[in-house]
Amino acid sequence: MISKLLSVVVLVFLVGSNPGQAAQQCKLAKARILNWDKLSGIWYNTFSHVEDPTQLEGRCNSIVVAGSFGHDGVAVVRNVMPQILTPDGKKDVAPKSVPEYFMAVDPGIYRLDQSSELQWINTKILEQIMTKERMTSYVNAISDHYTNDFAITTNYKNFLMISQCNREGKYSVWVYTKTPNPDEEVKTDVENNMTHRRINAELQKNDACVATINSIFEQGSVPK
């Protein structure tokens, strides 16, 4: 959920005749049971909803499925954030790799174990990379993410999408793809998935995934 918006690709998906009203009727539909074993490798957060407060400038959040228990039980997912060299040469303050535990509550519907939340909202670290106003919206969004249930849908081939209802009753969406620079076929697959699930959201492209891909491997950020 981390990006520098070098360019913005907006995908608009409208539901119903009144987009404003639809946005206030966020409701998660149950999804197909996930086979976590088919989600191996790195998935890059190449799209998220417009003005997503959880995005950090110049960063590409990626996830690696580290293990699972049962077909649709608890999954262990590691968030991997490439470390970058700060202007003054000091150690990067951003989290490098955070384990998260996805617990199934319904087919395709999950909630996060809150044990990892504090790793994302360390105020001493956040003060170094964002304003106080920005930090407030960021912390609120992280709190939503760990409090509210979310749906996960995927075609196992090229995209994995997490959708959630935020405190304003609108959809929050994060799209992870198998490539840091998805082509038109992937965008079409994502669009069709959102339309099928009646998700009303605008997505922005995260070009930081392309810019930082090498550091994931060069600096050993991928969990074993």
Tab-separated table of C-alpha atoms in Angstrom:
chain	number	residue	atom	x	y	z
A	1	MET	CA	0.000	0.000	0.000
A	2	ILE	CA	2.963	2.275	-0.626
A	3	SER	CA	3.584	4.600	-3.534
A	4	LYS	CA	4.961	7.690	-5.151
A	5	LEU	CA	2.477	8.836	-7.714
A	6	LEU	CA	4.828	9.496	-10.628
A	7	SER	CA	1.830	9.130	-12.888
A	8	VAL	CA	-1.790	8.375	-12.226
A	9	VAL	CA	-3.857	5.909	-14.151
A	10	VAL	CA	-7.454	6.231	-13.093
A	11	LEU	CA	-9.810	3.338	-13.599
A	12	VAL	CA	-13.396	4.387	-12.859
A	13	PHE	CA	-15.995	1.782	-12.085
A	14	LEU	CA	-19.508	3.093	-11.406
A	15	VAL	CA	-22.350	1.108	-9.916
A	16	GLY	CA	-25.970	2.188	-10.345
A	17	SER	CA	-27.293	5.504	-11.573
A	18	ASN	CA	-26.107	7.553	-8.592
A	19	PRO	CA	-22.331	7.122	-7.986
A	20	GLY	CA	-22.364	9.304	-4.853
A	21	GLN	CA	-25.090	7.214	-3.279
A	22	ALA	CA	-23.454	3.939	-4.322
A	23	ALA	CA	-20.192	4.970	-2.665
A	24	GLN	CA	-22.019	5.198	0.662
A	25	GLN	CA	-23.414	1.679	0.339
A	26	CYS	CA	-20.179	-0.250	0.636
A	27	LYS	CA	-20.919	-3.887	1.318
A	28	LEU	CA	-18.571	-6.820	0.964
A	29	ALA	CA	-19.849	-9.803	-0.959
A	30	LYS	CA	-18.559	-13.232	-0.043
A	31	ALA	CA	-15.851	-14.490	-2.346
A	32	ARG	CA	-14.648	-17.886	-3.470
A	33	ILE	CA	-12.608	-19.929	-1.022
A	34	LEU	CA	-8.930	-19.191	-1.573
A	35	ASN	CA	-6.281	-21.762	-2.332
A	36	TRP	CA	-3.303	-20.025	-0.715
A	37	ASP	CA	-0.875	-22.577	-2.144
A	38	LYS	CA	-1.516	-21.104	-5.602
A	39	LEU	CA	-0.513	-17.597	-4.462
A	40	SER	CA	3.218	-18.208	-4.194
A	41	GLY	CA	5.851	-15.629	-5.111
A	42	ILE	CA	5.844	-11.844	-4.882
A	43	TRP	CA	2.723	-9.776	-5.515
A	44	TYR	CA	3.254	-6.053	-6.165
A	45	ASN	CA	0.809	-3.387	-4.961
A	46	THR	CA	0.481	-1.682	-8.346
A	47	PHE	CA	-2.952	-0.075	-7.806
A	48	SER	CA	-4.871	1.347	-4.869
A	49	HIS	CA	-7.918	3.573	-4.407
A	50	VAL	CA	-7.354	7.258	-5.146
A	51	GLU	CA	-5.846	9.267	-2.271
A	52	ASP	CA	-5.130	6.126	-0.260
A	53	PRO	CA	-3.678	7.447	3.046
A	54	THR	CA	-1.619	4.287	3.599
A	55	GLN	CA	0.627	4.918	0.611
A	56	LEU	CA	4.132	6.176	1.419
A	57	GLU	CA	5.897	8.326	-1.146
A	58	GLY	CA	8.253	6.475	-3.444
A	59	ARG	CA	7.554	3.057	-1.924
A	60	CYS	CA	6.105	-0.108	-3.372
A	61	ASN	CA	4.560	-2.412	-0.826
A	62	SER	CA	4.694	-6.052	-1.885
A	63	ILE	CA	3.421	-9.209	-0.249
A	64	VAL	CA	4.700	-12.751	-0.077
A	65	VAL	CA	2.516	-15.628	1.066
A	66	ALA	CA	4.787	-17.317	3.590
A	67	GLY	CA	2.467	-20.150	4.585
A	68	SER	CA	-1.086	-21.222	5.302
A	69	PHE	CA	-3.010	-23.554	7.563
A	70	GLY	CA	-5.799	-25.364	5.770
A	71	HIS	CA	-7.426	-24.487	2.474
A	72	ASP	CA	-9.009	-21.269	3.706
A	73	GLY	CA	-7.940	-20.968	7.337
A	74	VAL	CA	-5.147	-18.795	8.649
A	75	ALA	CA	-2.570	-17.503	6.165
A	76	VAL	CA	0.769	-15.919	7.030
A	77	VAL	CA	1.570	-13.067	4.663
A	78	ARG	CA	4.671	-10.912	4.829
A	79	ASN	CA	4.572	-7.297	3.682
A	80	VAL	CA	7.875	-6.496	2.010
A	81	MET	CA	8.995	-2.901	1.606
A	82	PRO	CA	12.217	-2.185	-0.307
A	83	GLN	CA	14.656	-0.148	1.746
A	84	ILE	CA	15.940	3.036	0.114
A	85	LEU	CA	18.920	5.217	0.832
A	86	THR	CA	17.924	8.405	2.646
A	87	PRO	CA	19.359	11.743	1.428
A	88	ASP	CA	21.666	12.005	4.440
A	89	GLY	CA	22.846	8.421	4.071
A	90	LYS	CA	21.207	7.231	7.279
A	91	LYS	CA	19.402	3.939	7.723
A	92	ASP	CA	15.950	3.808	6.159
A	93	VAL	CA	13.237	4.214	8.798
A	94	ALA	CA	10.453	2.390	6.944
A	95	PRO	CA	9.523	-1.161	8.008
A	96	LYS	CA	11.405	-3.739	5.977
A	97	SER	CA	9.206	-6.784	6.398
A	98	VAL	CA	6.082	-7.127	8.532
A	99	PRO	CA	4.332	-10.474	9.111
A	100	GLU	CA	0.547	-10.398	9.035
A	101	TYR	CA	-1.924	-13.149	9.885
A	102	PHE	CA	-5.059	-13.399	7.756
A	103	MET	CA	-7.905	-15.146	9.586
A	104	ALA	CA	-10.886	-16.417	7.577
A	105	VAL	CA	-14.338	-15.453	8.894
A	106	ASP	CA	-16.338	-16.416	5.766
A	107	PRO	CA	-15.451	-17.775	2.316
A	108	GLY	CA	-13.022	-15.220	0.904
A	109	ILE	CA	-13.622	-12.825	3.826
A	110	TYR	CA	-10.757	-12.155	6.237
A	111	ARG	CA	-9.651	-10.024	9.127
A	112	LEU	CA	-6.128	-9.261	10.283
A	113	ASP	CA	-4.636	-10.275	13.587
A	114	GLN	CA	-3.832	-6.929	15.247
A	115	SER	CA	-0.418	-7.967	16.548
A	116	SER	CA	1.318	-6.351	13.543
A	117	GLU	CA	-0.571	-3.057	13.589
A	118	LEU	CA	1.889	-1.187	15.805
A	119	GLN	CA	4.732	-1.869	13.356
A	120	TRP	CA	2.923	0.352	10.844
A	121	ILE	CA	2.054	3.194	13.245
A	122	ASN	CA	5.286	3.845	15.119
A	123	THR	CA	4.870	7.606	15.575
A	124	LYS	CA	8.602	8.255	15.998
A	125	ILE	CA	9.208	6.779	12.562
A	126	LEU	CA	6.182	8.383	10.918
A	127	GLU	CA	7.204	11.857	12.113
A	128	GLN	CA	10.339	11.516	9.989
A	129	ILE	CA	8.522	10.802	6.750
A	130	MET	CA	5.205	12.717	6.885
A	131	THR	CA	3.455	15.787	8.277
A	132	LYS	CA	1.264	15.557	11.389
A	133	GLU	CA	-1.886	16.071	9.305
A	134	ARG	CA	-0.831	13.316	6.913
A	135	MET	CA	0.043	11.092	9.862
A	136	THR	CA	-3.474	11.404	11.307
A	137	SER	CA	-5.133	10.192	8.100
A	138	TYR	CA	-2.517	7.445	7.770
A	139	VAL	CA	-3.068	6.129	11.316
A	140	ASN	CA	-6.860	6.224	10.888
A	141	ALA	CA	-6.598	4.243	7.655
A	142	ILE	CA	-4.305	1.656	9.225
A	143	SER	CA	-6.739	1.352	12.130
A	144	ASP	CA	-9.599	0.722	9.657
A	145	HIS	CA	-7.532	-1.910	7.876
A	146	TYR	CA	-6.947	-3.866	11.071
A	147	THR	CA	-10.481	-3.405	12.420
A	148	ASN	CA	-12.754	-4.067	9.443
A	149	ASP	CA	-13.168	-7.344	7.564
A	150	PHE	CA	-12.071	-7.439	3.924
A	151	ALA	CA	-12.600	-9.602	0.858
A	152	ILE	CA	-9.799	-11.152	-1.192
A	153	THR	CA	-10.395	-12.139	-4.798
A	154	THR	CA	-7.893	-13.399	-7.351
A	155	ASN	CA	-7.618	-15.230	-10.654
A	156	TYR	CA	-4.294	-16.716	-9.412
A	157	LYS	CA	-2.752	-15.699	-12.746
A	158	ASN	CA	-2.057	-11.996	-12.663
A	159	PHE	CA	-3.928	-10.137	-9.899
A	160	LEU	CA	-4.997	-10.339	-6.260
A	161	MET	CA	-7.435	-7.731	-4.953
A	162	ILE	CA	-8.219	-6.735	-1.377
A	163	SER	CA	-11.430	-4.729	-0.892
A	164	GLN	CA	-12.711	-3.234	2.334
A	165	CYS	CA	-15.280	-0.738	3.645
A	166	ASN	CA	-13.754	2.251	5.442
A	167	ARG	CA	-15.185	4.428	8.227
A	168	GLU	CA	-16.824	6.717	5.644
A	169	GLY	CA	-18.757	3.831	4.105
A	170	LYS	CA	-16.673	3.865	0.927
A	171	TYR	CA	-14.614	1.136	-0.707
A	172	SER	CA	-10.894	0.863	-0.065
A	173	VAL	CA	-9.151	-1.247	-2.687
A	174	TRP	CA	-5.605	-2.555	-3.072
A	175	VAL	CA	-4.647	-4.482	-6.193
A	176	TYR	CA	-1.546	-6.664	-6.218
A	177	THR	CA	-0.180	-8.024	-9.499
A	178	LYS	CA	2.446	-10.596	-10.438
A	179	THR	CA	4.372	-7.989	-12.363
A	180	PRO	CA	5.327	-4.490	-11.118
A	181	ASN	CA	4.254	-3.083	-14.497
A	182	PRO	CA	0.933	-4.747	-15.455
A	183	ASP	CA	-0.312	-4.572	-19.032
A	184	GLU	CA	-3.785	-3.834	-20.407
A	185	GLU	CA	-4.913	-7.462	-20.007
A	186	VAL	CA	-4.336	-7.264	-16.253
A	187	LYS	CA	-6.163	-3.943	-15.999
A	188	THR	CA	-9.109	-5.434	-17.883
A	189	ASP	CA	-9.185	-8.447	-15.560
A	190	VAL	CA	-9.198	-6.132	-12.523
A	191	GLU	CA	-11.930	-3.959	-14.049
A	192	ASN	CA	-14.106	-6.992	-14.766
A	193	ASN	CA	-13.609	-8.273	-11.223
A	194	MET	CA	-14.631	-4.943	-9.686
A	195	THR	CA	-17.659	-4.689	-11.945
A	196	HIS	CA	-18.730	-8.240	-11.107
A	197	ARG	CA	-18.439	-7.534	-7.380
A	198	ARG	CA	-20.142	-4.129	-7.734
A	199	ILE	CA	-17.231	-2.254	-6.226
A	200	ASN	CA	-17.397	1.483	-6.825
A	201	ALA	CA	-13.890	2.963	-6.660
A	202	GLU	CA	-11.278	4.912	-8.585
A	203	LEU	CA	-7.837	3.353	-8.765
A	204	GLN	CA	-4.467	5.045	-9.056
A	205	LYS	CA	-1.334	3.433	-10.456
A	206	ASN	CA	1.750	2.955	-8.286
A	207	ASP	CA	4.804	3.396	-10.502
A	208	ALA	CA	7.109	3.063	-7.505
A	209	CYS	CA	6.795	-0.710	-7.938
A	210	VAL	CA	8.841	-0.480	-11.116
A	211	ALA	CA	11.319	1.986	-9.641
A	212	THR	CA	12.175	-0.112	-6.585
A	213	ILE	CA	11.879	-3.708	-7.796
A	214	ASN	CA	15.637	-4.337	-7.897
A	215	SER	CA	16.187	-3.373	-4.273
A	216	ILE	CA	13.817	-6.138	-3.123
A	217	PHE	CA	16.308	-8.716	-4.319
A	218	GLU	CA	19.567	-6.804	-3.929
A	219	GLN	CA	18.927	-6.004	-0.264
A	220	GLY	CA	17.396	-9.335	0.703
A	221	SER	CA	13.972	-8.037	1.660
A	222	VAL	CA	12.174	-11.143	0.464
A	223	PRO	CA	11.439	-13.457	3.412
A	224	LYS	CA	12.713	-17.016	3.175
